[in-house]
CSV table of C-alpha atoms in Angstrom, one decimal:
chain,number,residue,atom,x,y,z
M,1,MET,CA,-4.9,23.0,13.2
M,2,THR,CA,-6.4,19.8,14.9
M,3,THR,CA,-5.2,16.8,15.4
M,4,ARG,CA,-8.5,15.4,13.3
M,5,ASP,CA,-7.4,17.5,10.5
M,6,GLU,CA,-4.1,16.5,10.7
M,7,ILE,CA,-5.4,13.1,9.9
M,8,ILE,CA,-7.7,14.7,7.2
M,9,ASP,CA,-4.9,16.0,5.4
M,10,ALA,CA,-2.5,13.1,6.2
M,11,LEU,CA,-5.1,10.8,4.3
M,12,GLU,CA,-4.8,13.4,1.8
M,13,GLY,CA,-1.5,12.5,1.2
M,14,LYS,CA,-0.5,16.3,3.2
M,15,ARG,CA,1.2,14.9,6.1
M,16,GLY,CA,2.6,17.6,7.9
M,17,ASP,CA,6.5,17.4,9.9
M,18,ALA,CA,5.3,14.6,12.0
M,19,ALA,CA,2.9,11.7,11.9
M,20,PRO,CA,-0.4,12.6,14.1
M,21,PRO,CA,-1.1,9.2,16.7
M,22,ALA,CA,-4.5,7.6,16.5
M,23,ILE,CA,-5.5,4.1,16.4
M,24,PHE,CA,-7.6,2.9,12.8
M,25,THR,CA,-7.8,-0.5,15.0
M,26,GLN,CA,-9.7,-2.4,18.0
M,27,THR,CA,-9.0,0.3,21.2
M,28,GLY,CA,-11.0,-1.4,23.5
M,29,THR,CA,-9.5,-2.6,26.7
M,30,VAL,CA,-9.7,-3.4,30.1
M,31,GLY,CA,-8.5,0.2,31.6
M,32,GLN,CA,-10.6,1.6,29.6
M,33,MET,CA,-13.9,-0.1,30.7
M,34,GLU,CA,-12.8,0.2,34.1
M,35,ALA,CA,-12.6,3.6,33.9
M,36,CYS,CA,-16.0,3.9,31.8
M,37,GLY,CA,-18.4,1.2,33.1
M,38,SER,CA,-19.0,0.0,29.6
M,39,HIS,CA,-17.8,-3.5,29.8
M,40,TRP,CA,-17.4,-6.3,27.1
M,41,PRO,CA,-19.2,-8.3,26.2
M,42,GLU,CA,-22.7,-5.7,26.5
M,43,ALA,CA,-20.4,-3.2,24.6
M,44,ASN,CA,-20.8,-4.8,21.8
M,45,PHE,CA,-24.2,-5.3,21.8
M,46,ASP,CA,-25.7,-1.7,22.5
M,47,ALA,CA,-25.4,1.4,20.9
M,48,GLU,CA,-24.7,3.7,23.9
M,49,LYS,CA,-22.7,1.3,25.3
M,50,MET,CA,-20.6,0.7,22.2
M,51,ILE,CA,-20.2,4.5,21.7
M,52,LYS,CA,-19.0,5.1,25.6
M,53,LEU,CA,-16.6,2.7,25.1
M,54,ALA,CA,-15.0,3.3,22.1
M,55,LEU,CA,-15.1,7.6,23.5
M,56,GLN,CA,-12.5,6.6,26.4
M,57,PRO,CA,-9.4,6.5,23.6
M,58,ALA,CA,-10.1,10.6,23.4
M,59,ASP,CA,-11.5,11.0,26.5
M,60,MET,CA,-8.6,9.3,28.4
M,61,PHE,CA,-5.8,9.6,26.7
M,62,GLY,CA,-6.2,12.1,23.8
M,63,PHE,CA,-6.8,10.5,21.2
M,64,ALA,CA,-8.5,12.4,18.0
M,65,THR,CA,-9.8,9.0,16.7
M,66,VAL,CA,-13.1,7.3,17.7
M,67,LYS,CA,-13.2,3.4,16.1
M,68,ILE,CA,-15.8,0.6,16.1
M,69,PRO,CA,-16.8,-2.0,16.4
M,70,PHE,CA,-14.9,-3.5,18.2
M,71,ASP,CA,-15.2,-7.1,16.6
M,72,ILE,CA,-15.3,-8.6,13.6
M,73,THR,CA,-18.0,-10.7,13.7
M,74,ILE,CA,-20.8,-8.4,12.7
M,75,ILE,CA,-20.9,-9.4,8.7
M,76,PRO,CA,-20.6,-13.7,9.5
M,77,GLU,CA,-23.6,-13.0,12.5
M,78,ILE,CA,-25.6,-11.2,9.2
M,79,MET,CA,-25.1,-14.1,7.0
M,80,GLY,CA,-26.1,-16.6,9.5
M,81,CYS,CA,-22.9,-17.5,11.8
M,82,GLU,CA,-23.2,-18.8,15.5
M,83,ILE,CA,-20.9,-16.4,17.5
M,84,GLN,CA,-19.8,-16.5,21.2
M,85,GLU,CA,-20.9,-13.4,22.7
M,86,GLY,CA,-16.8,-13.0,24.6
M,87,LYS,CA,-16.3,-12.2,27.8
M,88,GLY,CA,-14.5,-9.2,29.4
M,89,ASP,CA,-11.2,-9.2,27.5
M,90,ARG,CA,-12.4,-11.3,25.3
M,91,GLN,CA,-14.5,-10.7,21.8
M,92,PRO,CA,-16.8,-12.5,20.5
M,93,ALA,CA,-15.6,-14.8,17.9
M,94,VAL,CA,-17.5,-17.3,15.1
M,95,SER,CA,-18.4,-20.8,16.7
M,96,GLY,CA,-20.3,-22.2,14.0
M,97,SER,CA,-22.6,-22.1,10.9
M,98,PRO,CA,-25.2,-23.6,8.8
M,99,TRP,CA,-22.1,-24.4,6.1
M,100,ARG,CA,-19.7,-25.6,8.4
M,101,ASN,CA,-19.9,-30.0,8.0
M,102,ASP,CA,-17.8,-32.8,9.2
M,103,ASP,CA,-16.6,-34.0,5.5
M,104,MET,CA,-14.8,-30.7,5.0
M,105,MET,CA,-16.3,-29.6,2.0
M,106,VAL,CA,-17.3,-26.8,0.6
M,107,PRO,CA,-21.0,-26.9,0.1
M,108,GLU,CA,-22.8,-25.2,-2.6
M,109,VAL,CA,-23.2,-21.2,-2.2
M,110,PRO,CA,-26.5,-21.1,-0.6
M,111,ASP,CA,-28.5,-18.1,-1.5
M,112,ILE,CA,-27.3,-15.0,-0.1
M,113,ILE,CA,-29.8,-12.4,1.7
M,114,SER,CA,-30.5,-9.2,-0.6
M,115,PRO,CA,-28.0,-6.6,0.3
M,116,ASP,CA,-31.1,-4.3,1.4
M,117,GLU,CA,-32.3,-6.9,4.1
M,118,PHE,CA,-28.8,-7.6,5.1
M,119,LEU,CA,-29.0,-3.5,6.0
M,120,THR,CA,-31.6,-4.4,8.5
M,121,LYS,CA,-30.8,-7.2,9.5
M,122,GLY,CA,-27.8,-8.2,13.3
M,123,ARG,CA,-26.2,-5.9,14.7
M,124,CYS,CA,-26.0,-3.7,11.2
M,125,PRO,CA,-28.7,-0.6,12.1
M,126,MET,CA,-27.2,-0.7,15.9
M,127,MET,CA,-23.6,0.2,13.8
M,128,LEU,CA,-25.3,2.4,11.9
M,129,GLU,CA,-27.1,4.2,14.8
M,130,ALA,CA,-23.7,4.4,17.0
M,131,ALA,CA,-21.6,5.8,14.3
M,132,THR,CA,-24.4,8.3,13.6
M,133,LYS,CA,-24.7,9.4,17.2
M,134,ILE,CA,-20.9,9.4,17.5
M,135,LYS,CA,-20.5,11.7,14.5
M,136,SER,CA,-23.3,14.2,15.8
M,137,ARG,CA,-21.5,14.5,19.6
M,138,ARG,CA,-18.0,14.7,18.8
M,139,GLU,CA,-17.5,16.3,15.3
M,140,ASP,CA,-14.2,16.9,16.6
M,141,LEU,CA,-13.0,13.2,16.5
M,142,PHE,CA,-12.1,11.5,12.9
M,143,LEU,CA,-14.9,8.4,13.3
M,144,ILE,CA,-13.4,5.5,11.9
M,145,THR,CA,-15.7,2.1,11.1
M,146,GLY,CA,-14.6,-1.6,10.5
M,147,MET,CA,-15.8,-4.0,8.3
M,148,GLU,CA,-14.8,-7.5,6.9
M,149,ASP,CA,-13.7,-8.7,3.2
M,150,ALA,CA,-15.5,-10.8,1.0
M,151,PHE,CA,-13.4,-13.6,1.3
M,152,SER,CA,-12.8,-13.5,5.2
M,153,THR,CA,-16.3,-13.5,5.6
M,154,ALA,CA,-16.8,-16.6,3.5
M,155,TYR,CA,-14.5,-18.7,5.0
M,156,GLN,CA,-16.2,-17.7,8.5
M,157,MET,CA,-18.8,-19.2,7.0
M,158,CYS,CA,-17.1,-22.4,5.7
M,159,GLY,CA,-14.7,-22.7,8.1
M,160,MET,CA,-11.2,-21.4,7.4
M,161,GLU,CA,-9.7,-24.4,6.9
M,162,THR,CA,-12.5,-26.2,4.7
M,163,PHE,CA,-12.2,-23.1,2.9
M,164,LEU,CA,-8.6,-22.9,2.5
M,165,VAL,CA,-7.9,-26.2,1.0
M,166,GLY,CA,-11.1,-25.5,-1.0
M,167,ALA,CA,-9.5,-23.1,-2.6
M,168,MET,CA,-6.9,-25.1,-3.3
M,169,MET,CA,-9.8,-28.4,-5.0
M,170,ASP,CA,-12.2,-26.0,-6.1
M,171,PRO,CA,-11.1,-22.6,-6.8
M,172,ASP,CA,-14.2,-21.3,-8.7
M,173,LEU,CA,-16.7,-22.9,-6.4
M,174,CYS,CA,-15.2,-21.0,-3.6
M,175,LEU,CA,-14.6,-17.9,-5.4
M,176,SER,CA,-18.5,-18.2,-6.2
M,177,TRP,CA,-18.6,-18.3,-2.4
M,178,VAL,CA,-16.9,-14.9,-2.8
M,179,LYS,CA,-18.6,-12.9,-5.6
M,180,ALA,CA,-21.9,-13.9,-3.7
M,181,ILE,CA,-21.6,-12.4,-0.5
M,182,VAL,CA,-20.0,-9.3,-2.4
M,183,PRO,CA,-23.1,-6.7,-2.8
M,184,CYS,CA,-24.1,-7.0,0.7
M,185,LEU,CA,-20.5,-5.7,1.7
M,186,ASN,CA,-20.6,-3.2,-0.9
M,187,ALA,CA,-24.1,-1.8,0.5
M,188,TYR,CA,-22.5,-2.3,4.0
M,189,ALA,CA,-19.7,-0.4,2.7
M,190,LYS,CA,-21.5,2.6,1.1
M,191,ALA,CA,-23.8,3.0,3.9
M,192,LEU,CA,-21.2,3.2,6.4
M,193,SER,CA,-18.9,5.5,4.3
M,194,GLU,CA,-22.6,7.6,4.6
M,195,VAL,CA,-21.9,8.2,8.4
M,196,SER,CA,-18.0,7.8,8.7
M,197,ASP,CA,-15.3,9.9,8.4
M,198,ASP,CA,-13.5,6.9,7.5
M,199,VAL,CA,-14.3,2.9,6.4
M,200,GLN,CA,-11.4,0.3,7.2
M,201,MET,CA,-12.0,-3.1,5.7
M,202,ILE,CA,-10.3,-5.7,7.0
M,203,ILE,CA,-8.7,-8.3,4.3
M,204,GLU,CA,-6.9,-11.7,4.5
M,205,ALA,CA,-3.5,-11.0,2.5
M,206,ALA,CA,-1.3,-12.4,4.6
M,207,ALA,CA,1.2,-15.5,3.7
M,208,ASP,CA,1.1,-17.5,6.7
M,209,ILE,CA,-2.6,-17.4,5.8
M,210,ALA,CA,-2.8,-18.2,1.9
M,211,PRO,CA,-0.3,-18.4,0.1
M,212,PRO,CA,0.0,-15.3,-2.1
M,213,GLU,CA,-2.3,-16.2,-5.3
M,214,MET,CA,-5.2,-16.3,-3.3
M,215,PHE,CA,-4.6,-12.7,-2.5
M,216,TYR,CA,-5.2,-12.0,-6.3
M,217,GLN,CA,-7.6,-15.0,-7.4
M,218,PHE,CA,-10.0,-13.5,-4.5
M,219,THR,CA,-9.4,-11.2,-2.5
M,220,LYS,CA,-7.6,-8.1,-4.4
M,221,ASP,CA,-10.7,-7.8,-7.1
M,222,SER,CA,-13.6,-8.2,-4.8
M,223,ALA,CA,-11.8,-6.0,-2.1
M,224,THR,CA,-11.4,-3.6,-4.7
M,225,GLU,CA,-14.8,-3.1,-5.6
M,226,ILE,CA,-16.0,-3.2,-2.1
M,227,VAL,CA,-14.0,0.2,-1.7
M,228,SER,CA,-15.0,1.0,-4.8
M,229,ASN,CA,-18.1,1.8,-2.8
M,230,ILE,CA,-17.0,4.0,-0.2
M,231,LYS,CA,-18.4,6.7,-1.9
M,232,ASP,CA,-18.8,9.5,1.0
M,233,SER,CA,-15.7,8.6,3.4
M,234,PHE,CA,-12.2,8.1,3.2
M,235,SER,CA,-11.2,4.1,2.9
M,236,THR,CA,-8.5,2.6,4.4
M,237,ILE,CA,-7.8,-1.4,4.3
M,238,HIS,CA,-6.3,-3.6,6.9
M,239,THR,CA,-4.4,-7.0,6.8
M,240,CYS,CA,-2.0,-9.4,9.5
M,241,GLY,CA,0.5,-11.2,9.3
M,242,ASP,CA,3.5,-11.2,6.5
M,243,THR,CA,2.1,-9.2,3.6
M,244,SER,CA,5.3,-8.8,1.8
M,245,GLU,CA,4.6,-10.3,-1.1
M,246,VAL,CA,1.7,-8.6,-1.6
M,247,VAL,CA,2.2,-5.0,-0.4
M,248,ALA,CA,2.7,-3.1,-3.2
M,249,ASP,CA,-0.2,-4.3,-5.1
M,250,ILE,CA,-3.0,-4.1,-2.0
M,251,ALA,CA,-1.5,-0.4,-1.7
M,252,LYS,CA,-2.9,0.0,-5.9
M,253,MET,CA,-6.6,-1.0,-4.5
M,254,GLY,CA,-7.6,2.3,-4.4
M,255,GLU,CA,-7.7,2.9,-0.4
M,256,ASN,CA,-6.7,6.3,1.2
M,257,GLY,CA,-4.7,4.4,3.8
M,258,LEU,CA,-2.8,0.8,4.4
M,259,SER,CA,-2.0,-0.5,7.5
M,260,VAL,CA,0.2,-3.6,7.4
M,261,GLU,CA,2.5,-5.3,9.9
M,262,SER,CA,5.8,-3.8,9.5
M,263,PHE,CA,7.6,-6.2,11.7
M,264,LEU,CA,9.9,-2.8,12.9
M,265,ASP,CA,11.1,-2.6,8.8
M,266,TYR,CA,9.7,0.7,8.1
M,267,ASP,CA,11.5,1.2,5.3
M,268,ALA,CA,11.2,-1.2,3.3
M,269,ILE,CA,7.3,-1.0,3.7
M,270,VAL,CA,7.1,2.1,2.9
M,271,GLN,CA,9.4,1.2,-0.8
M,272,LYS,CA,7.2,-1.2,-1.2
M,273,VAL,CA,4.0,0.7,-0.6
M,274,ASP,CA,5.7,3.3,-3.4
M,275,GLY,CA,3.7,6.6,-2.8
M,276,ASN,CA,0.7,4.5,-4.1
M,277,THR,CA,-1.6,5.3,-0.7
M,278,ASN,CA,-0.4,6.5,2.7
M,279,LEU,CA,0.9,4.1,5.5
M,280,ILE,CA,-0.6,3.7,8.9
M,281,GLY,CA,1.0,2.3,11.7
M,282,GLY,CA,4.4,1.8,13.0
M,283,ILE,CA,3.3,0.2,16.6
M,284,PRO,CA,4.0,-3.6,17.0
M,285,PRO,CA,0.1,-4.1,18.9
M,286,VAL,CA,1.1,-7.3,21.2
M,287,ASP,CA,5.4,-7.1,21.6
M,288,HIS,CA,5.6,-3.7,22.5
M,289,LEU,CA,1.9,-1.6,23.3
M,290,PHE,CA,1.1,-4.4,25.4
M,291,GLY,CA,4.1,-6.2,26.4
M,292,SER,CA,6.8,-3.5,26.3
M,293,THR,CA,7.0,0.4,28.2
M,294,PRO,CA,6.1,3.7,26.9
M,295,GLU,CA,10.0,4.8,26.2
M,296,VAL,CA,10.0,1.6,23.4
M,297,ILE,CA,6.8,3.0,22.1
M,298,VAL,CA,7.8,6.8,21.5
M,299,LYS,CA,11.0,5.1,20.1
M,300,ASP,CA,9.1,2.8,17.4
M,301,ALA,CA,6.3,6.5,16.4
M,302,TRP,CA,9.1,8.1,15.4
M,303,LYS,CA,11.1,6.6,13.6
M,304,ALA,CA,7.9,5.0,11.8
M,305,SER,CA,7.6,8.9,11.1
M,306,ASP,CA,10.3,9.6,10.0
M,307,ALA,CA,10.6,6.7,7.6
M,308,GLY,CA,7.3,8.7,6.4
M,309,TYR,CA,4.5,6.7,7.2
M,310,ALA,CA,1.7,9.1,7.3
M,311,ILE,CA,0.3,7.8,10.5
M,312,ILE,CA,1.2,6.5,13.5
M,313,ALA,CA,-1.1,3.5,15.0
M,314,PRO,CA,-1.2,0.3,16.6
M,315,GLU,CA,-0.7,-2.1,13.5
M,316,CYS,CA,-3.4,-4.4,14.4
M,317,GLY,CA,-5.8,-4.7,16.9
M,318,VAL,CA,-5.0,-3.6,21.1
M,319,PRO,CA,-4.4,-6.1,23.5
M,320,PRO,CA,-7.5,-5.8,25.7
M,321,HIS,CA,-4.7,-5.7,28.3
M,322,THR,CA,-2.2,-2.7,27.2
M,323,PRO,CA,-1.4,-0.4,30.0
M,324,ASN,CA,-3.0,2.9,30.4
M,325,GLU,CA,0.5,4.0,30.2
M,326,ASN,CA,1.7,3.1,26.8
M,327,LEU,CA,-1.9,4.5,25.2
M,328,GLN,CA,-0.9,8.0,26.6
M,329,ALA,CA,2.4,7.0,25.1
M,330,LEU,CA,1.4,6.6,22.0
M,331,ALA,CA,-1.3,9.5,22.1
M,332,SER,CA,1.4,12.1,23.1
M,333,TYR,CA,4.7,10.6,21.3
M,334,ARG,CA,5.5,14.4,19.5
M,335,ALA,CA,5.4,15.7,22.9
M,336,SER,CA,9.4,14.1,23.1
M,337,ARG,CA,11.2,16.7,20.8
């Protein structure tokens, strides 16, 4: 059985004795860029350069997964936001939009483009092209494509602080924004699922960003609907931060796998999820994957696997300056026993 087969089994709830290693989040690092000659920011905007860099975790370290894209600005850019392209060690970021204003007020919902138009705009065709080419060239790898939810798209368009304050002051208006965006994301999720092995959606559910009631009001139903449109592949959800108050319900949104930050309390996460989905993670990305040693990463991996995690992976995007030896330690952690 290949590691790709193990990952598929794990997402079907049939994990073996030790969880397979993978990366379901952002994979690009400076070390990989130097090795293959494909660098940011160009690799975020050119399909062939994206493919070349995205294949490096497999080619350099032996991972059985490949993940695209490296950034989270594709959707807001299509929706009309301005983005900064980033640098060699910095991802693109939203820098402005027509709906941000000086008075910090959420505007009325604009005319959102149609789902059909969404699929033709910006970098959406490039993403679908890159995914299709990876699938045709590397059948040995498990392909993950990423997207974001409607709530986070709305606050990128309006400005995070403005939208979060607006969500408390005028929740009906903010919910209208979320509902207006969902049809485009339904179409994108479906299109990605047709060319991927898994579609991973990043949702906003962290208590350090918004109180738990906002998850139930703005994210849960809309994100569940989007997940339901991932029909031709596996679906996974990722969220950063402290999700302890809502993780039990995130696990019931219909996804095959869930990636959250554990803060090294693996048993608590496993208990809260209660078998409703398959856990992905176990490796703190900054403090350990970037800032610690291979020995610590192997120790983390075994602890998460022994606790019942389905797949061992970084719990958020891989930091761009992560050492090669630490990624190698994760990819080969099972060889230590």
